[in-house]
């Protein structure tokens, strides 16, 4: 297993739609193990393949919500949700991203989500939840569709995020951070 560098906003691989996985082999299983190790080192709730520069449709999640630990992976995910709010989100409902290090913005998400797909061996997988788990599932599926959570921001939050991207110089490829080696941008 290996910890991989996490791409930062501005890299075109983060805005590229992931390709369906067709090879279910030992290399895929090792890659998913790397995603788990990288996510753990970064203290993340989830990590999508394209965040480490791999354009396969796969993500991992590892989070605690309501006293329950959720951990798993989904390959070739398909997302279903309840209604996604279109109004300004509650300022307390902030979201962060390992590819937007150190930043958090209020982000509107559906309260419920279900993801179906397969595991590294091609066996069917379904993950369903509300609250933080639902937010994570939506966030990771967005990554694989080529979207950062910043794309969901509206109003003053959207304007603030655009200024932040420009101020940080995250306007092109070449920016990344390595969990465990670089200081944690979230202060955890």
mmCIF file of C-alpha atoms in Angstrom:
data_model
loop_
_atom_site.group_PDB
_atom_site.id
_atom_site.type_symbol
_atom_site.label_atom_id
_atom_site.label_comp_id
_atom_site.label_asym_id
_atom_site.label_seq_id
_atom_site.Cartn_x
_atom_site.Cartn_y
_atom_site.Cartn_z
ATOM 1 C CA UNK A 1 0.000 0.000 0.000
ATOM 2 C CA UNK A 2 1.085 3.565 -0.641
ATOM 3 C CA UNK A 3 0.004 7.058 0.253
ATOM 4 C CA UNK A 4 -0.571 9.047 -2.911
ATOM 5 C CA UNK A 5 -0.409 12.789 -3.549
ATOM 6 C CA UNK A 6 -3.799 14.502 -3.644
ATOM 7 C CA UNK A 7 -4.447 16.865 -6.541
ATOM 8 C CA UNK A 8 -5.556 20.399 -5.761
ATOM 9 C CA UNK A 9 -8.297 22.374 -7.520
ATOM 10 C CA UNK A 10 -7.214 23.599 -10.931
ATOM 11 C CA UNK A 11 -5.873 20.256 -12.133
ATOM 12 C CA UNK A 12 -7.902 19.152 -15.183
ATOM 13 C CA UNK A 13 -8.089 15.564 -13.918
ATOM 14 C CA UNK A 14 -10.428 16.820 -11.195
ATOM 15 C CA UNK A 15 -12.871 18.073 -13.826
ATOM 16 C CA UNK A 16 -12.702 14.990 -16.037
ATOM 17 C CA UNK A 17 -15.524 12.463 -15.904
ATOM 18 C CA UNK A 18 -14.245 9.116 -14.569
ATOM 19 C CA UNK A 19 -14.247 6.058 -16.813
ATOM 20 C CA UNK A 20 -16.099 2.887 -15.797
ATOM 21 C CA UNK A 21 -13.893 0.179 -14.353
ATOM 22 C CA UNK A 22 -13.765 -2.937 -16.539
ATOM 23 C CA UNK A 23 -10.784 -4.809 -15.043
ATOM 24 C CA UNK A 24 -11.462 -6.330 -11.620
ATOM 25 C CA UNK A 25 -8.040 -7.632 -10.677
ATOM 26 C CA UNK A 26 -5.375 -7.499 -7.970
ATOM 27 C CA UNK A 27 -4.174 -4.108 -9.232
ATOM 28 C CA UNK A 28 -7.627 -2.588 -8.666
ATOM 29 C CA UNK A 29 -7.760 -4.049 -5.140
ATOM 30 C CA UNK A 30 -4.284 -2.635 -4.416
ATOM 31 C CA UNK A 31 -5.345 0.760 -5.776
ATOM 32 C CA UNK A 32 -8.416 0.836 -3.516
ATOM 33 C CA UNK A 33 -6.144 -0.054 -0.569
ATOM 34 C CA UNK A 34 -3.981 2.944 -1.555
ATOM 35 C CA UNK A 35 -7.085 5.156 -1.570
ATOM 36 C CA UNK A 36 -7.944 3.997 1.953
ATOM 37 C CA UNK A 37 -4.379 4.589 3.170
ATOM 38 C CA UNK A 38 -4.247 8.038 1.570
ATOM 39 C CA UNK A 39 -7.664 8.991 2.955
ATOM 40 C CA UNK A 40 -6.626 7.871 6.455
ATOM 41 C CA UNK A 41 -3.340 9.798 6.302
ATOM 42 C CA UNK A 42 -5.276 12.893 5.141
ATOM 43 C CA UNK A 43 -7.929 12.473 7.875
ATOM 44 C CA UNK A 44 -10.587 12.509 5.167
ATOM 45 C CA UNK A 45 -14.146 11.217 5.109
ATOM 46 C CA UNK A 46 -13.774 9.968 1.544
ATOM 47 C CA UNK A 47 -11.502 10.003 -1.471
ATOM 48 C CA UNK A 48 -12.253 9.548 -5.168
ATOM 49 C CA UNK A 49 -9.799 8.032 -7.640
ATOM 50 C CA UNK A 50 -9.424 11.182 -9.725
ATOM 51 C CA UNK A 51 -8.268 13.092 -6.638
ATOM 52 C CA UNK A 52 -5.042 11.079 -6.878
ATOM 53 C CA UNK A 53 -4.871 11.376 -10.667
ATOM 54 C CA UNK A 54 -6.510 8.065 -11.603
ATOM 55 C CA UNK A 55 -9.544 8.396 -13.845
ATOM 56 C CA UNK A 56 -11.279 5.136 -12.901
ATOM 57 C CA UNK A 57 -14.751 5.379 -11.346
ATOM 58 C CA UNK A 58 -14.023 4.341 -7.753
ATOM 59 C CA UNK A 59 -14.095 5.936 -4.315
ATOM 60 C CA UNK A 60 -13.603 5.050 -0.671
ATOM 61 C CA UNK A 61 -15.336 6.394 2.416
ATOM 62 C CA UNK A 62 -14.457 6.138 6.097
ATOM 63 C CA UNK A 63 -16.408 8.339 8.477
ATOM 64 C CA UNK A 64 -18.303 8.422 11.736
ATOM 65 C CA UNK A 65 -21.860 9.757 11.777
ATOM 66 C CA UNK A 66 -24.224 9.633 14.731
ATOM 67 C CA UNK A 67 -21.890 7.307 16.635
ATOM 68 C CA UNK A 68 -21.791 4.780 13.767
ATOM 69 C CA UNK A 69 -18.637 4.053 11.753
ATOM 70 C CA UNK A 70 -19.118 3.725 7.978
ATOM 71 C CA UNK A 71 -16.263 2.366 5.872
ATOM 72 C CA UNK A 72 -16.241 0.929 2.388
ATOM 73 C CA UNK A 73 -15.635 1.475 -1.274
ATOM 74 C CA UNK A 74 -17.736 1.633 -4.412
ATOM 75 C CA UNK A 75 -16.628 1.008 -7.987
ATOM 76 C CA UNK A 76 -18.748 2.330 -10.876
ATOM 77 C CA UNK A 77 -21.155 4.145 -8.534
ATOM 78 C CA UNK A 78 -24.648 5.294 -9.480
ATOM 79 C CA UNK A 79 -26.132 7.956 -7.198
ATOM 80 C CA UNK A 80 -29.766 8.543 -6.190
ATOM 81 C CA UNK A 81 -30.789 11.344 -3.803
ATOM 82 C CA UNK A 82 -33.726 13.068 -2.252
ATOM 83 C CA UNK A 83 -34.351 16.636 -3.425
ATOM 84 C CA UNK A 84 -31.262 18.831 -3.493
ATOM 85 C CA UNK A 85 -32.014 22.281 -2.052
ATOM 86 C CA UNK A 86 -31.596 25.204 -4.450
ATOM 87 C CA UNK A 87 -31.661 27.942 -1.811
ATOM 88 C CA UNK A 88 -28.774 29.383 0.187
ATOM 89 C CA UNK A 89 -27.559 26.625 2.527
ATOM 90 C CA UNK A 90 -27.431 26.897 6.291
ATOM 91 C CA UNK A 91 -24.103 28.592 7.143
ATOM 92 C CA UNK A 92 -23.471 25.766 9.638
ATOM 93 C CA UNK A 93 -23.687 23.090 6.904
ATOM 94 C CA UNK A 94 -20.145 23.553 5.641
ATOM 95 C CA UNK A 95 -18.259 21.131 3.498
ATOM 96 C CA UNK A 96 -14.559 20.690 2.853
ATOM 97 C CA UNK A 97 -12.529 18.727 0.338
ATOM 98 C CA UNK A 98 -9.076 17.200 0.323
ATOM 99 C CA UNK A 99 -8.608 18.764 -3.139
ATOM 100 C CA UNK A 100 -9.468 22.227 -1.787
ATOM 101 C CA UNK A 101 -7.138 22.061 1.215
ATOM 102 C CA UNK A 102 -7.883 24.167 4.246
ATOM 103 C CA UNK A 103 -11.158 25.624 2.962
ATOM 104 C CA UNK A 104 -14.797 25.057 3.966
ATOM 105 C CA UNK A 105 -17.983 26.542 2.511
ATOM 106 C CA UNK A 106 -21.716 26.120 3.144
ATOM 107 C CA UNK A 107 -22.923 23.630 0.551
ATOM 108 C CA UNK A 108 -26.481 22.492 -0.172
ATOM 109 C CA UNK A 109 -26.839 18.715 -0.293
ATOM 110 C CA UNK A 110 -29.742 16.277 -0.319
ATOM 111 C CA UNK A 111 -30.526 14.852 3.108
ATOM 112 C CA UNK A 112 -30.674 11.250 1.795
ATOM 113 C CA UNK A 113 -28.501 9.409 -0.736
ATOM 114 C CA UNK A 114 -28.048 5.893 -2.068
ATOM 115 C CA UNK A 115 -25.125 4.669 -4.142
ATOM 116 C CA UNK A 116 -25.168 1.372 -5.993
ATOM 117 C CA UNK A 117 -22.186 -0.153 -7.742
ATOM 118 C CA UNK A 118 -19.759 -3.004 -7.226
ATOM 119 C CA UNK A 119 -16.745 -3.825 -5.073
ATOM 120 C CA UNK A 120 -13.209 -4.627 -6.263
ATOM 121 C CA UNK A 121 -14.306 -8.172 -7.114
ATOM 122 C CA UNK A 122 -17.351 -7.064 -9.106
ATOM 123 C CA UNK A 123 -19.888 -7.987 -6.402
ATOM 124 C CA UNK A 124 -22.932 -5.693 -6.023
ATOM 125 C CA UNK A 125 -22.702 -2.975 -3.359
ATOM 126 C CA UNK A 126 -25.349 -0.588 -2.019
ATOM 127 C CA UNK A 127 -24.652 2.194 0.465
ATOM 128 C CA UNK A 128 -27.521 4.318 1.743
ATOM 129 C CA UNK A 129 -27.704 6.987 4.384
ATOM 130 C CA UNK A 130 -28.735 10.384 5.629
ATOM 131 C CA UNK A 131 -26.859 13.356 7.029
ATOM 132 C CA UNK A 132 -23.071 13.230 6.911
ATOM 133 C CA UNK A 133 -22.936 9.865 5.121
ATOM 134 C CA UNK A 134 -25.340 11.155 2.442
ATOM 135 C CA UNK A 135 -23.214 14.290 2.060
ATOM 136 C CA UNK A 136 -20.068 12.182 1.639
ATOM 137 C CA UNK A 137 -21.661 9.890 -0.961
ATOM 138 C CA UNK A 138 -22.819 12.880 -2.997
ATOM 139 C CA UNK A 139 -19.424 14.576 -2.674
ATOM 140 C CA UNK A 140 -17.475 11.535 -3.908
ATOM 141 C CA UNK A 141 -19.883 10.852 -6.780
ATOM 142 C CA UNK A 142 -19.560 14.508 -7.799
ATOM 143 C CA UNK A 143 -15.782 14.026 -8.000
ATOM 144 C CA UNK A 144 -16.207 11.091 -10.358
ATOM 145 C CA UNK A 145 -18.556 13.185 -12.504
ATOM 146 C CA UNK A 146 -15.809 15.821 -12.789
ATOM 147 C CA UNK A 147 -17.178 18.293 -10.232
ATOM 148 C CA UNK A 148 -15.734 19.799 -7.076
ATOM 149 C CA UNK A 149 -18.060 20.827 -4.281
ATOM 150 C CA UNK A 150 -17.154 24.420 -5.190
ATOM 151 C CA UNK A 151 -19.297 23.929 -8.328
ATOM 152 C CA UNK A 152 -22.370 23.593 -6.081
ATOM 153 C CA UNK A 153 -21.812 26.885 -4.238
ATOM 154 C CA UNK A 154 -24.180 29.774 -4.807
ATOM 155 C CA UNK A 155 -24.263 33.513 -4.079
ATOM 156 C CA UNK A 156 -21.610 35.010 -1.799
ATOM 157 C CA UNK A 157 -20.120 31.569 -1.118
ATOM 158 C CA UNK A 158 -19.496 31.051 -4.836
ATOM 159 C CA UNK A 159 -17.904 34.498 -5.135
ATOM 160 C CA UNK A 160 -15.697 33.892 -2.086
ATOM 161 C CA UNK A 161 -14.547 30.532 -3.460
ATOM 162 C CA UNK A 162 -13.613 32.046 -6.837
ATOM 163 C CA UNK A 163 -11.509 34.692 -5.076
ATOM 164 C CA UNK A 164 -9.862 32.024 -2.910
ATOM 165 C CA UNK A 165 -8.956 29.878 -5.956
ATOM 166 C CA UNK A 166 -7.356 32.873 -7.661
ATOM 167 C CA UNK A 167 -5.557 34.034 -4.490
ATOM 168 C CA UNK A 168 -4.084 30.547 -3.963
ATOM 169 C CA UNK A 169 -2.986 30.278 -7.606
ATOM 170 C CA UNK A 170 -5.016 27.106 -8.122
ATOM 171 C CA UNK A 171 -5.739 27.867 -11.744
ATOM 172 C CA UNK A 172 -3.945 25.002 -13.489
ATOM 173 C CA UNK A 173 -2.263 21.624 -13.105
ATOM 174 C CA UNK A 174 0.721 20.891 -10.938
ATOM 175 C CA UNK A 175 -0.591 21.543 -7.426
ATOM 176 C CA UNK A 176 -0.864 18.665 -4.974
ATOM 177 C CA UNK A 177 -0.138 17.734 -1.369
ATOM 178 C CA UNK A 178 1.091 14.502 0.192
ATOM 179 C CA UNK A 179 -0.691 13.445 3.385
ATOM 180 C CA UNK A 180 1.727 12.445 6.114
ATOM 181 C CA UNK A 181 4.591 14.414 4.540
ATOM 182 C CA UNK A 182 3.122 17.857 3.927
ATOM 183 C CA UNK A 183 1.505 19.643 6.856
ATOM 184 C CA UNK A 184 -2.191 18.934 7.090
ATOM 185 C CA UNK A 185 -3.946 21.923 5.490
ATOM 186 C CA UNK A 186 -7.006 21.388 7.675
ATOM 187 C CA UNK A 187 -5.051 21.534 10.937
ATOM 188 C CA UNK A 188 -6.110 18.028 12.074
#
